[in-house]
Amino acid sequence: MGLWTIRGGNRLYGTVQVQGAKNGVLPVLAACLVHNGISVLERVPRLRDVEYTLEILRCLDCKVRQEGDRVTVDSRNAQLREIPTFLMEQMRSSVLFLGAMAARFGEGAIHMPGGCLLGPRPVDLHLAALTKLGARIELGEKSISCLKSMLTGGEVVFPFPSVGATENAMLAACGCAGETVLRNCAKEPEIEDLAKFLCAAGVQITGAGTETIHIRPGKHNGTVCHRVLPDRIAGATLLCAAAACGGKLILREIICPHLKPVLDGLEEMGCNVKKQEDSVTLQSDGALWSPANEIITGTYPAFPTDAQPVMLAACLQADGVSVFRERIFSGRLAHAKQLRRFGGNICLTEDCSAVVTGVPRLHSANVEAHDLRGGAALLVAALQADGESHIVDHDRISRGYEFLDATLRQLGAEIDYTD
Ligand code: EPZ
């Protein structure tokens, strides 16, 4: 558990290099097991979820070395072992080791994964896809086993373009005897990044980032080097903070098209947004108006659900009424209750929407962060609020943001984090 102390009201000025993407690196780390060789990853964010994933790889007898933002995984001597329940329960992405172990060993067993509580998070689409590829899946009360199977490959049509299920199927497909076609896939940039790594490892993949992905297994046992893509959600969080507090923020090494709906929303709110090839500059006088259009979350390229909480927090003082419709996770408006403690006027409706009526000033509050992005939203609120706020962090915010306190301090915020 940690405690954030924030004295709000400062404008944010400066240049930040965006961290590597949490949701990009986690599937790539699982893919390091599939690649029977050495993987060198760069721009790996130093996050708790990454630490836990590296620990999983070590448990499977991979050799792991971490130097700064570079991680080397040697999986040549990997062995099928049980992954401790504690590690599985730390994050959702641990479920990707089912597909990775099926590809590498033809079998494997995992405990049910954990992750942020955002409403029901079943794994039915993952299991249906693996079964379609030839895996024999057995469900225990809290465990999932892939019994020794001959993975054949085949055609999978996802009923919904789940990010994790698409990634799990891609990983398993690498160990199949034949070709795989995945249809109605997730199109998130993190899927393309995973495909890039797997292609470098010798797998033939086309169509990643579109609805249909073709995978033909292939191998090379050498060294694969991969630079993790920049974190669009960490970028969105800093942009929303600067928009709401006022100031001028330059984000370097960002891919602007990945952030399009967020940047469009911030422009609608009156921010001056200048997009360059690998950076974005946002200028705000802190006097925002509510976005002209409703913010409706959806699968890529729609507005990302992960950026909804921080955008909502940026609208708390915006002039007018902002409407948010959450369409991915039914529990992803839980931060509204805590945001009201800052004086935010948020009305929740039964269809998972939030109506935010801008208030002239927010005041300080003592609140608790129960999930990663909801916690980040509390930070965005506290940074704008008058006076000193405290956020009790149940080890959530640090799961997704690298050096966030230092970054915000460097931009001029008065903020401290103690463990
Ligand atoms: C990934 O989660 C991200 N996590 C999430 O990031 C992100 O919010 C989400 O994609 C949507 O973009 C990682 O990449 C590690 P989904 P994932 O499967 O893969 C339903 C963050 O804050 N569903 O696309 O779990 C599910 O219940 C996080 O960084 C099923 O019904 O997302 C949800 O309503 C949290 N059955 C919807 O699909 C399944 O088998 C989207 O889930 C799988 C999913």
Coordinates of C-alpha atoms and ligand atoms in Angstrom, one line a residue:
M1 CA 0.0 0.0 0.0
G2 CA 1.3 3.5 -0.8
L3 CA 0.2 7.1 -0.1
W4 CA 0.2 9.9 -2.6
T5 CA 0.2 13.5 -1.3
I6 CA -0.6 16.1 -3.8
R7 CA -0.8 19.9 -3.4
G8 CA -2.9 20.9 -6.4
G9 CA -3.2 24.0 -8.5
N10 CA 0.2 24.1 -10.3
R11 CA 0.5 24.3 -14.0
L12 CA 2.5 21.6 -15.8
Y13 CA 5.3 22.5 -18.1
G14 CA 8.0 20.4 -19.7
T15 CA 9.0 17.6 -22.0
V16 CA 8.5 13.9 -21.2
Q17 CA 9.6 10.8 -23.0
V18 CA 6.7 8.3 -22.8
Q19 CA 7.3 5.0 -21.2
G20 CA 7.1 1.7 -23.0
A21 CA 3.6 0.3 -23.1
K22 CA 2.5 -2.0 -20.2
N23 CA -0.1 -3.7 -22.3
G24 CA 2.4 -4.1 -25.1
V25 CA 5.3 -5.6 -23.2
L26 CA 3.3 -8.1 -21.2
P27 CA 2.2 -10.2 -24.2
V28 CA 5.7 -9.9 -25.7
L29 CA 7.2 -11.3 -22.5
A30 CA 4.8 -14.3 -22.8
A31 CA 6.0 -14.6 -26.4
C32 CA 9.6 -14.8 -25.2
L33 CA 8.7 -18.3 -24.0
V34 CA 7.3 -19.2 -27.4
H35 CA 10.6 -18.1 -29.0
N36 CA 13.0 -20.9 -28.2
G37 CA 16.0 -18.6 -28.1
I38 CA 17.2 -15.2 -26.8
S39 CA 15.0 -12.2 -26.8
V40 CA 16.3 -8.7 -26.1
L41 CA 13.6 -6.2 -25.4
E42 CA 14.1 -2.4 -25.1
R43 CA 12.0 0.4 -23.7
V44 CA 10.6 -2.1 -21.1
P45 CA 8.8 0.0 -18.4
R46 CA 9.8 -0.7 -14.8
L47 CA 6.5 -1.7 -13.4
R48 CA 5.2 -4.2 -10.9
D49 CA 3.3 -6.2 -13.6
V50 CA 6.5 -6.5 -15.6
E51 CA 8.4 -7.7 -12.4
Y52 CA 5.7 -10.4 -11.8
T53 CA 5.8 -11.5 -15.5
L54 CA 9.6 -11.8 -15.4
E55 CA 9.2 -13.9 -12.2
I56 CA 6.8 -16.2 -14.1
L57 CA 9.5 -16.6 -16.8
R58 CA 12.1 -17.4 -14.2
C59 CA 9.7 -20.0 -12.7
L60 CA 9.7 -21.7 -16.1
D61 CA 13.5 -21.8 -16.0
C62 CA 14.1 -18.9 -18.4
K63 CA 17.2 -16.9 -17.7
V64 CA 16.2 -13.2 -17.3
R65 CA 18.4 -10.2 -17.1
Q66 CA 17.1 -6.6 -16.5
E67 CA 19.4 -3.6 -17.0
G68 CA 17.6 -0.3 -17.0
D69 CA 14.8 -0.5 -19.6
R70 CA 16.5 -3.4 -21.4
V71 CA 15.4 -7.0 -20.6
T72 CA 17.0 -10.1 -22.0
V73 CA 15.2 -13.5 -21.8
D74 CA 16.9 -16.7 -22.7
S75 CA 14.2 -19.4 -22.9
R76 CA 16.4 -22.1 -24.5
N77 CA 16.3 -24.3 -21.4
A78 CA 12.7 -23.5 -20.4
Q79 CA 10.8 -26.3 -18.6
L80 CA 7.2 -26.9 -18.0
R81 CA 6.6 -26.0 -14.4
E82 CA 3.7 -24.9 -12.2
I83 CA 3.3 -21.1 -12.1
P84 CA 2.7 -20.1 -8.4
T85 CA -0.9 -19.0 -7.7
F86 CA 0.4 -15.8 -6.2
L87 CA 2.0 -14.7 -9.5
M88 CA -1.0 -15.7 -11.6
E89 CA -3.3 -13.6 -9.3
Q90 CA -1.3 -10.4 -9.7
M91 CA -2.5 -9.5 -13.2
R92 CA -4.9 -10.4 -16.0
S93 CA -2.2 -10.9 -18.6
S94 CA -0.8 -14.0 -16.8
V95 CA -3.5 -15.9 -18.7
L96 CA -1.4 -15.5 -21.9
F97 CA 1.0 -18.1 -20.5
L98 CA -1.7 -20.7 -21.3
G99 CA -1.3 -20.0 -25.0
A100 CA 2.4 -19.6 -24.7
M101 CA 2.9 -22.9 -22.8
A102 CA 0.6 -24.7 -25.2
A103 CA 2.8 -23.4 -28.1
R104 CA 6.1 -24.2 -26.4
F105 CA 5.3 -27.4 -24.6
G106 CA 2.1 -28.7 -26.1
E107 CA 0.6 -28.5 -22.6
G108 CA 0.4 -26.3 -19.5
A109 CA -1.7 -25.4 -16.5
I110 CA -2.5 -22.1 -14.9
H111 CA -4.4 -20.7 -12.0
M112 CA -7.2 -18.3 -12.8
P113 CA -5.7 -14.9 -13.6
G114 CA -6.2 -11.8 -11.4
G115 CA -6.3 -8.1 -12.6
C116 CA -8.2 -4.9 -11.9
L117 CA -11.8 -5.3 -10.8
L118 CA -13.6 -3.8 -13.7
G119 CA -16.7 -6.0 -13.7
P120 CA -16.9 -9.6 -15.0
R121 CA -13.7 -10.6 -16.8
P122 CA -14.3 -14.2 -18.1
V123 CA -11.8 -16.1 -20.2
D124 CA -14.3 -18.0 -22.3
L125 CA -13.1 -16.4 -25.6
H126 CA -9.5 -17.4 -24.8
L127 CA -10.5 -21.0 -24.1
A128 CA -12.8 -21.3 -27.1
A129 CA -10.0 -20.1 -29.4
L130 CA -7.4 -22.4 -28.0
T131 CA -9.8 -25.4 -28.3
K132 CA -10.5 -24.5 -31.9
L133 CA -6.7 -24.7 -32.5
G134 CA -6.6 -28.2 -31.1
A135 CA -5.9 -27.7 -27.4
R136 CA -7.7 -30.0 -24.9
I137 CA -8.8 -27.6 -22.2
E138 CA -9.9 -28.8 -18.7
L139 CA -11.4 -26.4 -16.2
G140 CA -10.9 -26.9 -12.5
E141 CA -12.5 -24.8 -9.8
K142 CA -9.8 -22.2 -10.0
S143 CA -7.5 -23.6 -12.6
I144 CA -7.3 -24.1 -16.3
S145 CA -5.3 -26.9 -17.9
C146 CA -4.3 -27.5 -21.4
L147 CA -3.7 -31.2 -21.5
K148 CA -1.0 -32.6 -23.7
S149 CA -2.4 -31.8 -27.2
M150 CA -1.4 -31.8 -30.8
L151 CA -2.2 -28.2 -31.8
T152 CA -3.4 -28.3 -35.4
G153 CA -4.2 -24.7 -36.2
G154 CA -7.4 -23.7 -37.9
E155 CA -9.9 -21.0 -38.2
V156 CA -11.1 -19.0 -35.2
V157 CA -13.9 -16.4 -35.4
F158 CA -14.1 -14.3 -32.3
P159 CA -17.6 -13.3 -31.3
F160 CA -16.1 -10.1 -29.8
P161 CA -12.6 -8.7 -30.6
S162 CA -11.1 -9.3 -27.2
V163 CA -7.5 -8.0 -26.9
G164 CA -6.3 -10.8 -24.6
A165 CA -8.1 -13.6 -26.5
T166 CA -6.6 -12.4 -29.8
E167 CA -3.1 -12.4 -28.2
N168 CA -3.5 -15.8 -26.6
A169 CA -4.7 -17.3 -29.9
M170 CA -1.7 -15.7 -31.7
L171 CA 0.7 -17.2 -29.2
A172 CA -0.8 -20.7 -29.4
A173 CA -1.0 -20.5 -33.2
C174 CA 2.8 -20.3 -33.2
G175 CA 3.1 -23.9 -31.9
C176 CA 0.5 -25.3 -34.3
A177 CA 1.3 -27.9 -37.0
G178 CA -0.6 -25.9 -39.6
E179 CA -1.8 -22.4 -40.5
T180 CA -4.3 -20.4 -38.4
V181 CA -6.7 -17.7 -39.5
L182 CA -8.1 -15.5 -36.8
R183 CA -11.2 -13.5 -37.7
N184 CA -12.9 -10.5 -35.9
C185 CA -9.7 -9.9 -34.1
A186 CA -8.8 -7.0 -31.8
K187 CA -7.0 -4.3 -33.8
E188 CA -5.2 -2.5 -30.9
P189 CA -1.6 -1.3 -31.6
E190 CA -0.4 -3.8 -28.9
I191 CA -1.6 -6.7 -31.2
E192 CA 0.5 -5.3 -34.1
D193 CA 3.5 -5.0 -31.7
L194 CA 3.2 -8.6 -30.6
A195 CA 3.0 -9.7 -34.3
K196 CA 6.2 -7.7 -34.9
F197 CA 8.0 -9.6 -32.2
L198 CA 6.7 -13.0 -33.4
C199 CA 7.6 -12.2 -37.0
A200 CA 11.1 -11.3 -35.9
A201 CA 11.2 -14.7 -34.2
G202 CA 10.4 -16.4 -37.5
V203 CA 6.6 -16.8 -37.5
Q204 CA 4.8 -15.6 -40.6
I205 CA 2.0 -13.2 -39.6
T206 CA 0.0 -11.0 -41.9
G207 CA -3.0 -8.8 -41.1
A208 CA -2.2 -7.9 -37.4
G209 CA -4.0 -4.6 -36.7
T210 CA -6.8 -5.6 -39.0
E211 CA -9.8 -7.9 -38.4
T212 CA -8.2 -10.9 -40.0
I213 CA -4.8 -12.3 -38.9
H214 CA -3.1 -15.2 -40.8
I215 CA -0.4 -17.1 -38.9
R216 CA 2.0 -19.6 -40.3
P217 CA 4.3 -21.1 -37.7
G218 CA 8.1 -20.9 -38.3
K219 CA 11.1 -20.7 -36.1
H220 CA 14.5 -19.3 -35.9
N221 CA 16.6 -20.1 -32.8
G222 CA 18.7 -17.0 -32.8
T223 CA 18.4 -13.7 -31.0
V224 CA 15.4 -11.5 -31.5
C225 CA 15.6 -7.7 -30.7
H226 CA 12.4 -5.8 -30.1
R227 CA 11.7 -2.2 -29.0
V228 CA 8.3 -2.1 -27.1
L229 CA 5.8 0.5 -28.5
P230 CA 5.2 3.7 -26.5
D231 CA 2.4 3.6 -24.0
R232 CA -0.6 5.5 -25.4
I233 CA -2.5 5.3 -22.1
A234 CA 0.4 6.7 -20.0
G235 CA 0.6 9.4 -22.7
A236 CA -3.1 10.1 -22.4
T237 CA -2.9 10.4 -18.7
L238 CA -0.2 13.1 -18.8
L239 CA -2.0 14.9 -21.5
C240 CA -5.3 15.0 -19.5
A241 CA -3.4 16.2 -16.4
A242 CA -1.8 19.0 -18.4
A243 CA -5.0 19.9 -20.1
A244 CA -6.9 20.2 -16.8
C245 CA -4.1 22.0 -14.8
G246 CA -3.0 24.2 -17.7
G247 CA 0.5 24.5 -19.0
K248 CA 2.5 23.2 -21.9
L249 CA 3.5 19.5 -22.3
I250 CA 5.6 18.0 -24.9
L251 CA 5.4 14.2 -25.1
R252 CA 8.2 12.6 -27.0
E253 CA 8.3 9.2 -28.7
I254 CA 4.5 9.0 -29.0
I255 CA 2.6 7.6 -32.0
C256 CA -0.1 10.3 -32.5
P257 CA -2.6 8.1 -34.5
H258 CA -2.7 5.7 -31.5
L259 CA -4.0 8.6 -29.4
K260 CA -6.4 10.1 -32.0
P261 CA -9.7 10.0 -30.1
V262 CA -8.0 11.3 -27.0
L263 CA -6.3 14.2 -28.9
D264 CA -9.6 14.9 -30.7
G265 CA -11.4 15.2 -27.4
L266 CA -8.8 17.4 -25.8
E267 CA -8.9 19.7 -28.9
E268 CA -12.7 19.9 -28.6
M269 CA -12.1 21.0 -25.0
G270 CA -10.1 24.0 -26.1
C271 CA -6.5 22.7 -25.9
N272 CA -4.1 23.6 -28.5
V273 CA -2.7 20.3 -29.8
K274 CA 0.2 20.1 -32.3
K275 CA 1.0 16.6 -33.7
Q276 CA 4.4 15.9 -35.0
E277 CA 5.8 12.7 -36.4
D278 CA 6.9 11.2 -33.0
S279 CA 5.8 13.8 -30.5
V280 CA 2.8 15.9 -29.5
T281 CA 2.6 19.3 -27.9
L282 CA -0.4 20.3 -25.8
Q283 CA -1.0 23.8 -24.6
S284 CA -3.8 24.6 -22.2
D285 CA -4.8 27.7 -20.2
G286 CA -6.7 25.3 -17.8
A287 CA -10.0 26.9 -18.7
L288 CA -11.6 24.0 -20.6
W289 CA -15.1 23.4 -22.0
S290 CA -16.7 20.0 -22.1
P291 CA -16.1 18.0 -25.3
A292 CA -18.7 18.7 -28.0
N293 CA -19.2 15.0 -28.7
E294 CA -20.0 12.2 -26.2
I295 CA -17.0 10.1 -25.2
I296 CA -18.0 6.5 -26.1
T297 CA -15.4 3.8 -25.3
G298 CA -14.9 1.0 -27.7
T299 CA -12.4 -1.3 -29.3
Y300 CA -9.6 0.3 -31.3
P301 CA -9.7 2.7 -33.0
A302 CA -12.6 4.0 -30.8
F303 CA -11.9 5.9 -27.6
P304 CA -9.9 3.6 -25.3
T305 CA -11.6 2.4 -22.1
D306 CA -8.3 2.8 -20.3
A307 CA -8.2 6.5 -21.0
Q308 CA -11.8 7.1 -20.0
P309 CA -11.2 7.6 -16.3
V310 CA -8.4 10.3 -16.8
M311 CA -10.5 12.1 -19.5
L312 CA -13.5 12.1 -17.2
A313 CA -11.3 13.6 -14.4
A314 CA -10.1 16.3 -16.9
C315 CA -13.7 17.3 -17.5
L316 CA -14.6 17.9 -13.9
Q317 CA -14.0 21.6 -14.1
A318 CA -14.8 22.0 -17.8
D319 CA -17.5 24.4 -18.7
G320 CA -20.7 22.6 -19.7
V321 CA -21.9 19.0 -19.6
S322 CA -19.6 16.1 -20.6
V323 CA -21.1 12.7 -21.4
F324 CA -19.2 9.4 -21.1
R325 CA -20.5 6.1 -22.2
E326 CA -18.5 3.1 -21.1
R327 CA -19.0 0.2 -23.5
I328 CA -16.1 -2.3 -22.6
F329 CA -16.1 -2.9 -18.8
S330 CA -19.4 -2.6 -16.8
G331 CA -17.4 -1.7 -13.6
R332 CA -15.3 1.0 -15.1
L333 CA -17.0 4.0 -13.6
A334 CA -16.2 3.1 -10.0
H335 CA -13.9 6.1 -9.7
A336 CA -16.9 8.4 -10.0
K337 CA -17.7 8.0 -6.3
Q338 CA -14.2 9.0 -5.2
L339 CA -14.1 11.9 -7.7
R340 CA -17.2 13.3 -6.1
R341 CA -15.2 13.8 -2.9
F342 CA -13.2 16.5 -4.8
G343 CA -16.5 18.3 -5.5
G344 CA -17.0 16.8 -8.9
N345 CA -20.6 16.7 -10.1
I346 CA -21.0 13.3 -11.7
C347 CA -24.3 11.5 -12.3
L348 CA -24.2 7.8 -13.2
T349 CA -26.9 6.2 -15.2
E350 CA -27.9 2.5 -15.4
D351 CA -26.6 2.1 -18.9
C352 CA -23.0 2.5 -17.7
S353 CA -22.8 6.2 -18.6
A354 CA -21.6 9.2 -16.6
V355 CA -22.9 12.8 -17.0
V356 CA -20.3 15.3 -15.7
T357 CA -21.4 18.9 -15.1
G358 CA -18.4 21.1 -14.8
V359 CA -17.9 22.9 -11.4
P360 CA -15.8 26.1 -11.1
R361 CA -13.3 24.7 -8.5
L362 CA -12.4 21.3 -7.1
H363 CA -11.3 21.1 -3.5
S364 CA -8.8 18.7 -1.8
A365 CA -9.9 15.3 -0.7
N366 CA -8.8 12.1 0.9
V367 CA -9.6 9.1 -1.3
E368 CA -8.6 5.5 -2.2
A369 CA -7.4 4.1 -5.4
H370 CA -8.9 0.6 -6.1
D371 CA -7.9 0.2 -9.7
L372 CA -5.1 1.4 -11.9
R373 CA -6.8 3.9 -14.3
G374 CA -9.4 4.9 -11.7
G375 CA -6.4 5.7 -9.5
A376 CA -4.8 7.8 -12.2
A377 CA -8.0 9.7 -12.5
L378 CA -7.9 10.5 -8.8
L379 CA -4.4 11.9 -9.4
V380 CA -5.6 14.1 -12.3
A381 CA -8.4 15.4 -10.0
A382 CA -6.0 16.1 -7.1
L383 CA -3.6 17.9 -9.4
Q384 CA -6.3 20.4 -10.3
A385 CA -7.9 20.8 -6.8
D386 CA -7.2 23.5 -4.3
G387 CA -5.2 22.4 -1.3
E388 CA -3.6 19.1 -0.2
S389 CA -5.1 15.8 -1.2
H390 CA -4.2 12.3 -0.1
I391 CA -4.7 9.1 -2.1
V392 CA -4.3 5.8 -0.4
D393 CA -3.1 3.5 -3.2
H394 CA -3.7 -0.2 -2.8
D395 CA -0.7 -0.9 -5.0
R396 CA -2.7 -0.1 -8.1
I397 CA -1.4 3.0 -9.8
S398 CA 2.2 1.8 -9.7
R399 CA 1.1 -1.3 -11.7
G400 CA 0.9 0.8 -14.9
Y401 CA 2.9 4.0 -14.6
E402 CA 6.7 4.2 -14.5
F403 CA 8.2 6.9 -12.2
L404 CA 4.9 8.8 -12.3
D405 CA 5.6 10.9 -9.2
A406 CA 9.0 11.9 -10.4
T407 CA 7.6 12.7 -13.9
L408 CA 4.9 14.9 -12.5
R409 CA 7.3 16.6 -10.1
Q410 CA 9.6 17.3 -13.1
L411 CA 6.6 19.0 -14.8
G412 CA 6.1 21.3 -11.8
A413 CA 3.5 19.4 -9.7
E414 CA 3.9 19.2 -5.9
I415 CA 3.5 15.5 -5.4
D416 CA 5.0 12.8 -3.2
Y417 CA 4.6 9.0 -3.1
T418 CA 5.6 7.0 -0.1
D419 CA 5.3 3.2 0.2
Ligands
EPZ1 C1 -6.8 -5.6 -22.2 O1 -7.6 -6.4 -21.3 C2 -6.0 -4.6 -21.4 N1 -5.1 -5.4 -20.6 C3 -6.9 -3.7 -20.6 O2 -6.0 -2.8 -19.9 C4 -7.8 -3.0 -21.5 O3 -8.7 -2.2 -20.7 C5 -8.6 -4.0 -22.4 O4 -7.7 -4.8 -23.1 C6 -9.5 -3.3 -23.4 O5 -8.8 -2.5 -24.2 C7 -4.0 -5.9 -21.0 O6 -3.6 -5.7 -22.2 C8 -3.1 -6.6 -20.1 P1 -10.6 -7.7 -23.5 P2 -8.3 -7.7 -21.8 O7 -10.4 -9.2 -23.5 O8 -7.5 -8.4 -22.7 C9 -15.0 -9.3 -22.4 C10 -5.4 -1.4 -18.1 O9 -5.9 -0.6 -17.3 N2 -14.4 -10.7 -22.5 O10 -10.5 -7.0 -24.8 O11 -8.7 -8.4 -20.5 C11 -14.5 -8.6 -21.1 O12 -15.2 -9.0 -20.0 C12 -6.2 -2.6 -18.6 O13 -4.2 -1.3 -18.5 C13 -15.2 -11.8 -22.5 O14 -16.4 -11.7 -22.3 O15 -9.6 -7.0 -22.5 C14 -14.6 -7.2 -21.5 O16 -15.9 -6.8 -21.3 C15 -7.2 -3.1 -17.7 N3 -14.6 -13.0 -22.5 C16 -14.3 -7.1 -23.0 O17 -14.5 -8.5 -23.5 C17 -13.3 -13.2 -22.7 O18 -12.8 -14.3 -22.8 C18 -13.0 -6.6 -23.4 O19 -12.0 -7.4 -22.8 C19 -12.4 -12.0 -22.8 C20 -13.0 -10.8 -22.7

